[in-house]
Each structure stands twice: as structure tokens, then as C-alpha cells.
Amino acid sequence: MSRKPREEHDRPHRHHYDAEMLSVEEARGRILSYFSQLSVEPTPLLGSLGQVLGERVLAPFHVPQLTNSAMDGYAVFSSDTTGSTKNAPTVLQVIGVVAAGQIADQPLKPGTAIRIMTGAPLPQNADAVVPFEDTDELERGETVKPDDTVAIHIEAEPNDNIRQAGEDIRQGDKVFEAGHILGAGEVGVIASLGRSEIQAVRRPVVAIVSTGDELLQPGENYRPGKIYNSNAYSIAAMVTKYGGIPSVKGIAKDTVESLETVLDGALDADLVVTSAGVSKGDYDIVKDVLASKGEIALWSVRMRPAKPLAFGLLDRKDGTRVPHLGLPGNPVSAMVAFEQFGRPAMRLMMGKPQVEKPSIEVLMDDPIINHDGRRVYARVQVYVDESGAYRAKLTGNQSSGVLSSMAIANGLAICPDDIDMIDVDENAKVEMLDWPDDIFGTL
Ligand code: AMP
Ligand code: MG
């Protein structure tokens, strides 16, 4: 990391961080060891954006299948137009019209032209298309009909304004390899091969369980003392953003029975995410329930926000187990923890081994203070200044309950565990929240 270089002696004192706590990388490493790629299955092409191909796609035919016109104009023998100019045009007999989707009903003969539209297959024997603009078509002010003549104003070269069969993709060519991520362009190319279904790694289903006696579902009438369940919504939105299928399971009360009941309905997912109940005050319920239903580890992760984290495996009735990620309850902590641990788990399940978040180096407008030797993820807005440099400013109150400062952040600026502050005009690494996570370059 290229933070502004400082000599060891003038660097502010380093923190002696708590080795009992796990680093983000240690926690992530442990969690990710429980995840692998999900199955490949037939998938509707429409809706496959962002999924990973589970097959090698071969071209069953040339694209385009037929040599065709790139312009609206006249299909000609180029040799008929030798020496043509506006003042000394070649006059050709128009013997027909061919539109996109049609095949000309006759071959071209010397001294003739066939009116042709963009995308229409080139008539037999024609070797060039002369656009309307280079004929007298436009100045005549009426549509040219068969049996009329047309004046050609230029000398056409062979292949002018022609798209050759197979110039995009040749029959039998490998178009995409298995493992390729489907972007909008890939989806279009596969559709151009006539397919509406492909083999793709299926999307993970992520069950979302909220816990807390204080929670109301958005849409319910407000009751004093309660708060609306925002975590289910923000986490569901992140699951969708990262290519999964959220399955929101509702709210468990802070009782063993209630949590058990809600969890029972969540076990068929690929990942169960709970929020809250993992901090000191009340984690006993979550811990007891999860321990009785599988295996759980409660960790303190050396990060701010989102220190308390639970991870475990829940037993299903059929003897298999489903991974469980227990996020902290504070709304920002829940989102930051899902970024660091839920998102990479989803990527592995989706067959995307690259789990690093796209990040850049910025110059800070505000200091990031590290009070207690934990890695700080500060909510920032990254912008480009007049000189073209990336800079970042804090989005406001950094309390882990202040969700609005997360909403307007487009990145998380990092102050490492062992550095007590990144000062104004020093470099920081920022994990970008609004940059695409998939790099499509696969050539
Ligand atoms: P806890 O982890 O249960 O101690 O909760 C920490 C904080 O997060 C408390 O202020 C809770 O009210 C809040 N909180 C817990 N769950 C949610 C939720 N689903 N949506 C919004 N805030 C929550
Ligand atoms: Mg609670």
C-alpha cells in the first residue's frame, strides 16, 4: 500500500493490536473454506446476467449466416461502376428489391442493380453495395421501382459496404469458455446463436433472518419503542446486487423458540444470514440456539464497524448442513460485515474465484482515526478533483447505527489495524462500493 511514506521514527505510534481477535483476512479465510461452486444447471439466457457459464459455447453456424448489406443502397457488380462519377454516372437497370429477412428472387446480371436494405442477404453475383447517397436515388424524390434505372455516382470497390458471412463468428469456433462471466454482450452473442437457454452456475439462495424484539416490518404501523427492520432490506438488496436470490424469512423474537421456528424455515437456502444477537448484550440466545442446531463459532474480528461476528453450520433434517453467517445488528455493521464475508462467500458459490473488492488509492480530505487497533472501514465519497486525482471525504457521522452515511458512501476507506490515523492529504486504500465487481476481460 502506498500510503505517504514516513520514516519509522516519525510515524505516530503503532497500535499493539489484540492478537486474540481475528483479522478480517483470517475470519474471511475460515469462512470461505466452507464454500465452493454450486451446481451447473440449465438456465434461461434472459436473466443470466452476471452468472458464470457452465459450458463451452460453440458456434453452430457462421454469424452472420449470410453475406449481407451494411447499408441501404444498390447491390452491383463493382466492375460495372468503373470510372463512375457524379458527372459521368453509370446507369444501371433496377431489376428488383430485397429487404432484410428476404432472399433476392433472381441473381444479379451485368448492367443491372438490385435495391437492397441494410441486413438483407446480398444477391447472387453482386460484390458491392453502393449507398443511396452515392446514387441519384435521393434527388429523385420518389421511390425507385423495378424497371426504373439508377445512376451510380461513384466507383465501387469489391466488398464495399458488405458484411461477410462469418465475419463476426465462424461456424464451429469456440465463442466462450466455461467459467466466463455473462455480461450484457455475452448474453446478446449467445442469443445471436439462436439459444435461449445455457448451462450456468446457479445463483445462491440466501435466507435472511432478522432477530430482535424491537423490530417491525416496513409497512407495519409504527409502535412506540420499536424500529423498522432495515437490515433485511439492505442485506436482501446486497444479495441481489451480487447475483444471488434473497429469501427474506421474517423476524425472530429474542427467544429460543422463536429463533428456532424462523431458522427451521430457512435451512433449504445455500447460506443463512442472521442479523443481531451476536454482541455482548444478548448473544446467548443466538449462540445457544445455533449450538443446538449445528456448530457455531463466535468471533471478535479486528475491524470497525462490525467487531462481533458469528459463523457456523446449521444441521438440516436430511443430515446435510448449511453455512450460517451471523451479522451484527447495527445497520452499518451488518452491511460492512456482509461486504467482507457474505459477498466473497456468494462469489465462490457463483464460481467467481476472484473475491477481492475493486479498490483504488485516494488522498483523504478528512482524517481517519483508529482508536483501538482495529481495521477501520470509513464511509467515504470518492470524487475526482480538478487535477484528476482521486480524493475521498467522510460521508458524515461514522457511528455504526447511522445508515444514511453508508447510503451516500461510494466506498469504504481503510485505516489498517496497526496505524493509529490516516491524516488529511495522506493516501488511503478505498474499496469501491459502486464499481462493478466483475472484470470482464478474459482474452
Ligand atoms: P444487537 O446486535 O441485537 O445488540 O443490536 C444492535 C443494534 O442494532 C440495536 O440498536 C438494534 O436495535 C439494531 N438492530 C438489530 N437488528 C436490526 C435490524 N434488523 N434492522 C435495523 N436495526 C437493527
Ligand atoms: Mg438485539
Coordinates of C-alpha atoms and ligand atoms in Angstrom, one line a residue:
M1 CA 0.0 0.0 0.0
S2 CA 1.5 3.3 -1.0
R3 CA 0.5 5.5 2.0
K4 CA 2.6 8.6 2.1
P5 CA 6.0 7.2 3.1
R6 CA 7.1 8.0 6.6
E7 CA 10.2 7.1 8.5
E8 CA 9.6 4.7 11.3
H9 CA 10.7 7.2 14.0
D10 CA 8.3 9.9 12.9
R11 CA 5.4 7.6 12.3
P12 CA 2.7 8.0 15.0
H13 CA 2.9 5.2 17.5
R14 CA 1.7 1.9 16.2
H15 CA -1.1 0.0 17.9
H16 CA -0.4 -3.2 19.6
Y17 CA -3.5 -4.9 18.3
D18 CA -5.3 -7.6 20.2
A19 CA -4.0 -10.9 18.8
E20 CA -7.0 -12.7 20.3
M21 CA -9.1 -11.1 17.7
L22 CA -9.1 -12.4 14.2
S23 CA -8.0 -10.2 11.4
V24 CA -10.5 -9.7 8.6
E25 CA -8.4 -12.0 6.4
E26 CA -8.3 -14.7 9.0
A27 CA -12.0 -14.6 9.5
R28 CA -12.7 -14.5 5.8
G29 CA -10.3 -17.4 5.2
R30 CA -12.0 -19.5 7.7
I31 CA -15.4 -18.7 6.4
L32 CA -14.5 -19.2 2.7
S33 CA -13.1 -22.7 3.4
Y34 CA -16.8 -23.8 3.8
F35 CA -17.8 -22.6 0.3
S36 CA -17.4 -23.9 -3.2
Q37 CA -19.1 -23.5 -6.5
L38 CA -22.7 -24.5 -6.7
S39 CA -24.1 -26.8 -9.4
V40 CA -24.3 -26.0 -13.1
E41 CA -27.9 -26.2 -14.4
P42 CA -29.9 -25.2 -17.5
T43 CA -30.6 -21.5 -17.1
P44 CA -32.8 -19.1 -19.1
L45 CA -30.4 -16.8 -21.0
L46 CA -32.8 -13.9 -20.3
G47 CA -31.9 -13.3 -16.7
S48 CA -28.4 -14.9 -16.7
L49 CA -26.6 -11.5 -16.5
G50 CA -23.6 -11.9 -14.1
Q51 CA -23.8 -15.7 -13.9
V52 CA -20.9 -17.9 -14.8
L53 CA -21.1 -20.1 -17.9
G54 CA -21.0 -23.8 -17.1
E55 CA -20.3 -25.0 -20.6
R56 CA -18.1 -24.1 -23.6
V57 CA -20.2 -22.3 -26.1
L58 CA -19.5 -23.3 -29.8
A59 CA -21.0 -21.5 -32.8
P60 CA -23.4 -23.9 -34.7
F61 CA -23.2 -21.6 -37.8
H62 CA -21.5 -18.5 -39.2
V63 CA -22.5 -15.2 -37.7
P64 CA -23.7 -13.6 -39.8
Q65 CA -25.0 -16.6 -41.5
L66 CA -25.2 -15.0 -45.0
T67 CA -23.1 -12.3 -46.6
N68 CA -25.3 -9.2 -46.4
S69 CA -25.5 -5.4 -47.0
A70 CA -24.2 -3.0 -44.4
M71 CA -26.1 0.0 -46.0
D72 CA -29.4 0.8 -47.7
G73 CA -28.4 1.1 -51.3
Y74 CA -27.9 -0.9 -54.5
A75 CA -26.2 -4.3 -54.9
V76 CA -24.0 -4.1 -58.0
F77 CA -21.1 -5.7 -59.9
S78 CA -18.3 -3.4 -58.8
S79 CA -16.7 -3.8 -62.3
D80 CA -19.9 -2.2 -63.8
T81 CA -19.1 1.1 -61.9
T82 CA -15.5 1.6 -63.1
G83 CA -14.9 5.3 -63.8
S84 CA -18.3 6.4 -62.5
T85 CA -18.6 10.0 -61.1
K86 CA -21.5 12.3 -60.4
N87 CA -21.0 14.0 -63.8
A88 CA -20.4 10.8 -65.6
P89 CA -22.6 8.2 -63.8
T90 CA -23.1 4.6 -64.7
V91 CA -26.8 4.0 -65.3
L92 CA -28.0 0.5 -64.3
Q93 CA -31.3 -1.2 -64.8
V94 CA -33.0 -1.9 -61.4
I95 CA -34.3 -5.5 -61.6
G96 CA -35.6 -6.0 -58.0
V97 CA -35.7 -5.1 -54.3
V98 CA -34.5 -7.1 -51.4
A99 CA -35.4 -6.2 -47.8
A100 CA -33.9 -7.6 -44.5
G101 CA -35.4 -11.0 -44.0
Q102 CA -35.9 -11.7 -47.7
I103 CA -33.8 -13.5 -50.3
A104 CA -33.5 -11.9 -53.7
D105 CA -35.6 -13.8 -56.2
Q106 CA -33.0 -13.6 -59.0
P107 CA -29.2 -13.4 -59.4
L108 CA -27.7 -10.1 -60.5
K109 CA -26.8 -9.8 -64.1
P110 CA -24.2 -7.4 -65.6
G111 CA -25.6 -3.9 -66.2
T112 CA -28.2 -4.3 -63.5
A113 CA -28.7 -3.4 -59.9
I114 CA -30.9 -4.7 -57.1
R115 CA -32.2 -2.3 -54.5
I116 CA -31.1 -3.6 -51.1
M117 CA -31.8 -2.7 -47.4
T118 CA -29.3 -3.0 -44.5
G119 CA -29.0 -6.6 -43.3
A120 CA -30.6 -8.1 -46.5
P121 CA -28.6 -11.0 -47.9
L122 CA -26.5 -10.0 -50.9
P123 CA -28.0 -11.2 -54.2
Q124 CA -26.0 -13.9 -56.0
N125 CA -23.2 -12.4 -58.2
A126 CA -23.2 -9.0 -56.5
D127 CA -19.9 -8.0 -55.0
A128 CA -20.5 -4.5 -53.6
V129 CA -23.3 -2.2 -52.3
V130 CA -23.5 1.5 -53.4
P131 CA -25.3 3.5 -50.7
F132 CA -28.3 5.6 -51.7
E133 CA -26.2 8.8 -51.0
D134 CA -23.9 7.8 -53.9
T135 CA -26.7 7.4 -56.4
D136 CA -29.4 9.7 -57.8
E137 CA -32.0 7.9 -55.5
L138 CA -32.4 10.8 -53.0
E139 CA -32.6 13.7 -55.5
R140 CA -35.3 11.9 -57.5
G141 CA -37.7 12.4 -54.6
E142 CA -39.6 9.2 -55.3
T143 CA -39.0 5.5 -54.6
V144 CA -37.2 3.7 -57.4
K145 CA -39.3 0.9 -58.8
P146 CA -38.2 -2.2 -60.6
D147 CA -37.8 -1.4 -64.3
D148 CA -36.5 2.1 -63.5
T149 CA -32.9 2.8 -63.8
V150 CA -30.5 4.2 -61.2
A151 CA -27.5 6.5 -61.8
I152 CA -24.3 5.4 -59.8
H153 CA -22.1 8.4 -58.9
I154 CA -19.0 6.6 -57.6
E155 CA -16.7 3.8 -58.4
A156 CA -17.4 0.8 -56.1
E157 CA -14.6 -1.5 -54.9
P158 CA -15.3 -5.2 -54.4
N159 CA -16.7 -5.8 -50.9
D160 CA -17.7 -2.2 -50.3
N161 CA -20.5 -2.0 -47.7
I162 CA -20.7 -5.7 -47.4
R163 CA -20.7 -7.8 -44.2
Q164 CA -19.2 -11.2 -45.0
A165 CA -20.8 -14.4 -43.7
G166 CA -18.8 -15.5 -40.6
E167 CA -17.0 -12.2 -40.1
D168 CA -18.3 -12.0 -36.5
I169 CA -18.1 -15.7 -35.5
R170 CA -17.1 -18.7 -37.7
Q171 CA -19.1 -21.9 -37.6
G172 CA -17.5 -24.3 -35.1
D173 CA -15.5 -21.6 -33.3
K174 CA -15.3 -21.6 -29.5
V175 CA -17.2 -18.5 -28.6
F176 CA -16.9 -18.5 -24.8
E177 CA -15.2 -21.0 -22.4
A178 CA -16.9 -22.4 -19.3
G179 CA -16.1 -20.1 -16.4
H180 CA -16.7 -17.0 -18.5
I181 CA -18.9 -14.4 -16.7
L182 CA -22.0 -13.4 -18.7
G183 CA -22.1 -9.7 -19.3
A184 CA -24.8 -8.0 -21.5
G185 CA -22.7 -8.5 -24.6
E186 CA -22.2 -12.2 -23.9
V187 CA -25.9 -12.6 -23.4
G188 CA -26.5 -11.0 -26.8
V189 CA -23.9 -13.1 -28.6
I190 CA -25.4 -16.3 -27.3
A191 CA -28.8 -15.1 -28.3
S192 CA -27.4 -14.5 -31.8
L193 CA -26.5 -18.2 -31.9
G194 CA -30.2 -18.9 -31.6
R195 CA -30.1 -20.1 -28.0
S196 CA -32.5 -19.1 -25.2
E197 CA -31.0 -21.4 -22.6
I198 CA -27.5 -22.1 -21.4
Q199 CA -25.7 -24.1 -18.7
A200 CA -24.7 -21.8 -15.9
V201 CA -23.7 -21.9 -12.3
R202 CA -26.9 -21.4 -10.3
R203 CA -27.4 -18.4 -8.2
P204 CA -27.1 -18.9 -4.4
V205 CA -30.2 -18.6 -2.4
V206 CA -29.5 -16.5 0.7
A207 CA -32.0 -16.8 3.5
I208 CA -32.2 -13.6 5.7
V209 CA -33.4 -13.9 9.3
S210 CA -33.7 -10.8 11.5
T211 CA -33.7 -11.1 15.3
G212 CA -34.8 -8.6 17.8
D213 CA -38.0 -7.9 19.9
E214 CA -37.7 -4.3 18.8
L215 CA -38.2 -4.9 15.1
L216 CA -41.2 -4.0 13.0
Q217 CA -41.5 -5.0 9.3
P218 CA -41.6 -2.0 7.0
G219 CA -45.2 -1.5 6.0
E220 CA -46.4 -2.2 9.5
N221 CA -47.9 0.6 11.6
Y222 CA -45.3 2.2 13.9
R223 CA -45.5 1.3 17.5
P224 CA -43.6 3.2 20.3
G225 CA -40.2 1.8 21.2
K226 CA -39.9 -0.2 18.0
I227 CA -37.7 0.3 15.0
Y228 CA -38.2 -0.9 11.4
N229 CA -36.2 -3.9 10.2
S230 CA -33.8 -2.2 7.8
N231 CA -31.2 -5.0 7.9
A232 CA -33.4 -7.5 6.0
Y233 CA -33.8 -4.9 3.3
S234 CA -30.2 -3.8 2.9
I235 CA -28.9 -7.3 3.0
A236 CA -31.5 -8.5 0.5
A237 CA -30.5 -5.7 -1.8
M238 CA -26.8 -6.7 -1.5
V239 CA -27.7 -10.3 -2.2
T240 CA -29.4 -9.2 -5.4
K241 CA -26.6 -6.8 -6.3
Y242 CA -24.1 -9.6 -6.0
G243 CA -26.1 -12.0 -8.1
G244 CA -27.9 -14.1 -5.5
I245 CA -31.5 -14.7 -4.7
P246 CA -32.6 -13.3 -1.4
S247 CA -35.2 -15.1 0.6
V248 CA -36.4 -12.9 3.5
K249 CA -37.6 -15.0 6.3
G250 CA -39.0 -12.5 8.7
I251 CA -38.3 -11.6 12.3
A252 CA -37.4 -13.8 15.2
K253 CA -38.1 -12.6 18.7
D254 CA -35.3 -12.8 21.3
T255 CA -36.5 -16.2 22.5
V256 CA -35.1 -19.6 21.7
E257 CA -38.5 -20.9 20.4
S258 CA -39.0 -18.0 18.0
L259 CA -35.5 -18.2 16.6
E260 CA -35.7 -21.9 16.2
T261 CA -39.0 -21.6 14.3
V262 CA -37.8 -19.0 11.9
L263 CA -34.5 -20.8 11.3
D264 CA -36.3 -24.0 10.5
G265 CA -37.9 -22.3 7.6
A266 CA -34.5 -21.0 6.3
L267 CA -32.5 -24.2 6.2
D268 CA -33.1 -25.0 2.5
A269 CA -31.0 -22.0 1.5
D270 CA -27.4 -22.1 0.4
L271 CA -26.5 -19.6 3.1
V272 CA -28.4 -18.4 6.1
V273 CA -27.7 -14.9 7.2
T274 CA -28.9 -13.6 10.6
S275 CA -28.6 -10.1 11.9
A276 CA -28.2 -9.0 15.5
G277 CA -27.9 -11.0 18.7
V278 CA -24.2 -11.6 18.4
S279 CA -23.0 -8.7 20.5
K280 CA -22.3 -9.0 24.3
G281 CA -25.8 -8.0 25.5
D282 CA -27.8 -10.8 24.1
Y283 CA -25.8 -13.2 22.1
D284 CA -26.5 -16.0 24.4
I285 CA -29.8 -16.8 22.7
V286 CA -28.4 -16.9 19.3
K287 CA -25.4 -18.8 20.5
D288 CA -27.5 -21.4 22.4
V289 CA -29.9 -21.9 19.5
L290 CA -27.2 -22.2 16.9
A291 CA -25.1 -24.5 19.0
S292 CA -28.0 -26.8 19.5
K293 CA -28.7 -26.8 15.7
G294 CA -25.2 -27.3 14.5
E295 CA -21.9 -25.8 15.1
I296 CA -21.1 -22.2 15.8
A297 CA -18.0 -20.0 16.3
L298 CA -18.4 -16.5 17.7
W299 CA -15.5 -14.3 16.8
S300 CA -14.3 -10.9 17.5
V301 CA -13.0 -9.5 14.3
R302 CA -10.4 -6.8 14.4
M303 CA -12.5 -4.3 12.4
R304 CA -14.6 -1.3 13.0
P305 CA -17.5 -1.3 12.5
A306 CA -18.7 -4.9 12.8
K307 CA -16.5 -6.5 15.5
P308 CA -18.9 -9.3 16.7
L309 CA -19.4 -12.0 14.1
A310 CA -20.8 -15.5 14.2
F311 CA -20.2 -18.2 11.7
G312 CA -21.3 -21.8 11.8
L313 CA -23.1 -24.7 10.2
L314 CA -26.7 -25.5 10.8
D315 CA -28.0 -29.0 10.6
R316 CA -30.7 -29.8 8.1
K317 CA -33.2 -32.6 8.7
D318 CA -31.6 -34.7 5.9
G319 CA -28.2 -34.6 7.6
T320 CA -26.6 -32.0 5.4
R321 CA -25.5 -28.7 6.8
V322 CA -26.0 -25.1 5.7
P323 CA -23.4 -22.3 6.4
H324 CA -24.7 -19.6 8.7
L325 CA -23.3 -16.1 8.9
G326 CA -24.3 -14.1 11.9
L327 CA -24.0 -10.4 11.2
P328 CA -24.1 -7.8 13.9
G329 CA -27.3 -5.9 14.4
N330 CA -26.2 -2.3 13.9
P331 CA -27.3 -1.4 10.3
V332 CA -23.9 -0.2 9.1
S333 CA -22.1 -3.1 10.8
A334 CA -24.4 -5.6 9.1
M335 CA -23.7 -4.1 5.7
V336 CA -20.0 -3.8 6.2
A337 CA -19.7 -7.4 7.5
F338 CA -21.8 -8.7 4.7
E339 CA -19.4 -6.9 2.2
Q340 CA -16.4 -8.5 3.8
F341 CA -17.8 -12.0 4.5
G342 CA -21.1 -12.6 2.7
R343 CA -20.2 -11.2 -0.7
P344 CA -17.0 -13.3 -1.1
A345 CA -18.9 -16.4 0.0
M346 CA -21.5 -15.7 -2.6
R347 CA -18.8 -15.2 -5.3
L348 CA -17.3 -18.6 -4.5
M349 CA -20.7 -20.2 -4.8
M350 CA -21.3 -18.5 -8.1
G351 CA -18.0 -19.8 -9.5
K352 CA -16.2 -16.4 -9.3
P353 CA -12.9 -17.1 -7.6
Q354 CA -11.7 -13.5 -7.6
V355 CA -13.1 -12.2 -4.3
E356 CA -11.0 -9.1 -3.9
K357 CA -13.1 -5.9 -3.9
P358 CA -12.1 -3.4 -6.6
S359 CA -10.1 -0.7 -4.8
I360 CA -8.2 2.4 -5.5
E361 CA -5.7 4.7 -3.7
V362 CA -7.1 8.1 -2.8
L363 CA -6.0 11.2 -1.0
M364 CA -8.0 11.8 2.1
D365 CA -9.9 15.1 2.7
D366 CA -10.6 14.1 6.3
P367 CA -8.6 12.1 8.8
I368 CA -9.5 8.5 9.7
I369 CA -8.8 7.9 13.3
N370 CA -8.1 4.4 14.6
H371 CA -8.8 4.4 18.4
D372 CA -8.2 0.8 19.3
G373 CA -6.1 -1.1 16.9
R374 CA -8.9 -2.4 14.7
R375 CA -9.1 -2.0 10.9
V376 CA -11.3 0.9 10.2
Y377 CA -13.7 0.9 7.3
A378 CA -14.7 4.5 7.0
R379 CA -17.7 5.5 4.8
V380 CA -16.4 7.9 2.2
Q381 CA -17.4 9.6 -1.0
V382 CA -14.7 9.3 -3.6
Y383 CA -14.5 12.0 -6.2
V384 CA -12.1 13.3 -8.8
D385 CA -10.6 16.7 -8.1
E386 CA -9.7 19.4 -10.7
S387 CA -6.2 17.9 -11.1
G388 CA -7.7 14.5 -11.9
A389 CA -6.7 12.9 -8.6
Y390 CA -9.0 10.6 -6.7
R391 CA -9.9 12.1 -3.3
A392 CA -12.2 10.9 -0.6
K393 CA -14.2 12.7 2.1
L394 CA -16.1 11.1 5.0
T395 CA -19.8 11.0 4.4
G396 CA -20.6 12.1 7.9
N397 CA -21.3 10.5 11.3
Q398 CA -19.4 7.2 11.4
S399 CA -21.4 5.6 14.2
S400 CA -22.4 2.1 13.3
G401 CA -26.0 2.9 13.6
V402 CA -26.0 5.8 11.1
L403 CA -27.2 4.1 8.0
S404 CA -27.6 7.3 6.0
S405 CA -23.8 7.9 5.9
M406 CA -23.5 4.4 4.4
A407 CA -26.2 5.1 1.9
I408 CA -24.3 8.1 0.4
A409 CA -20.9 6.4 0.6
N410 CA -19.5 5.0 -2.7
G411 CA -16.5 3.5 -0.9
L412 CA -15.0 2.2 2.3
A413 CA -11.6 3.8 3.1
I414 CA -9.3 1.6 5.1
C415 CA -7.1 2.6 8.0
P416 CA -5.1 -0.5 8.8
D417 CA -5.2 -2.3 12.2
D418 CA -1.7 -1.1 13.2
I419 CA -1.9 2.5 12.2
D420 CA -3.5 5.0 14.5
M421 CA -4.5 7.5 11.9
I422 CA -4.5 8.4 8.3
D423 CA -4.2 12.2 8.1
V424 CA -5.5 14.7 5.7
D425 CA -3.7 14.5 2.3
E426 CA -2.3 11.1 3.1
N427 CA -3.1 8.1 0.9
A428 CA -5.7 5.5 1.8
K429 CA -7.0 2.4 0.0
V430 CA -10.7 2.5 -0.7
E431 CA -12.8 -0.5 -1.5
M432 CA -15.3 0.8 -4.1
L433 CA -18.9 0.0 -3.4
D434 CA -20.3 1.3 -6.7
W435 CA -17.7 -0.2 -9.1
P436 CA -18.5 -3.5 -10.8
D437 CA -17.0 -6.5 -9.0
D438 CA -16.7 -8.5 -12.2
I439 CA -13.8 -7.7 -14.6
F440 CA -15.0 -9.0 -17.9
G441 CA -11.6 -9.0 -19.6
T442 CA -10.9 -12.7 -20.3
L443 CA -9.0 -12.7 -23.5
Ligands
AMP1 P1 -27.9 -6.3 18.8 O1 -26.9 -6.9 18.0 O2 -29.1 -7.1 18.9 O3 -27.4 -5.8 20.1 O4 -28.4 -5.0 18.0 C1 -27.6 -3.9 17.8 C2 -28.3 -2.7 17.3 O5 -28.8 -3.0 16.0 C3 -29.6 -2.3 18.1 O6 -29.7 -0.9 18.2 C4 -30.7 -2.9 17.3 O7 -31.9 -2.2 17.6 C5 -30.2 -2.7 15.9 N1 -30.8 -3.7 15.0 C6 -30.9 -5.0 15.2 N2 -31.5 -5.6 14.2 C7 -31.8 -4.7 13.3 C8 -32.5 -4.7 12.1 N3 -32.9 -5.8 11.5 N4 -32.7 -3.5 11.4 C9 -32.2 -2.4 12.0 N5 -31.6 -2.3 13.2 C10 -31.4 -3.4 13.8
MG2 MG -30.9 -7.4 19.9

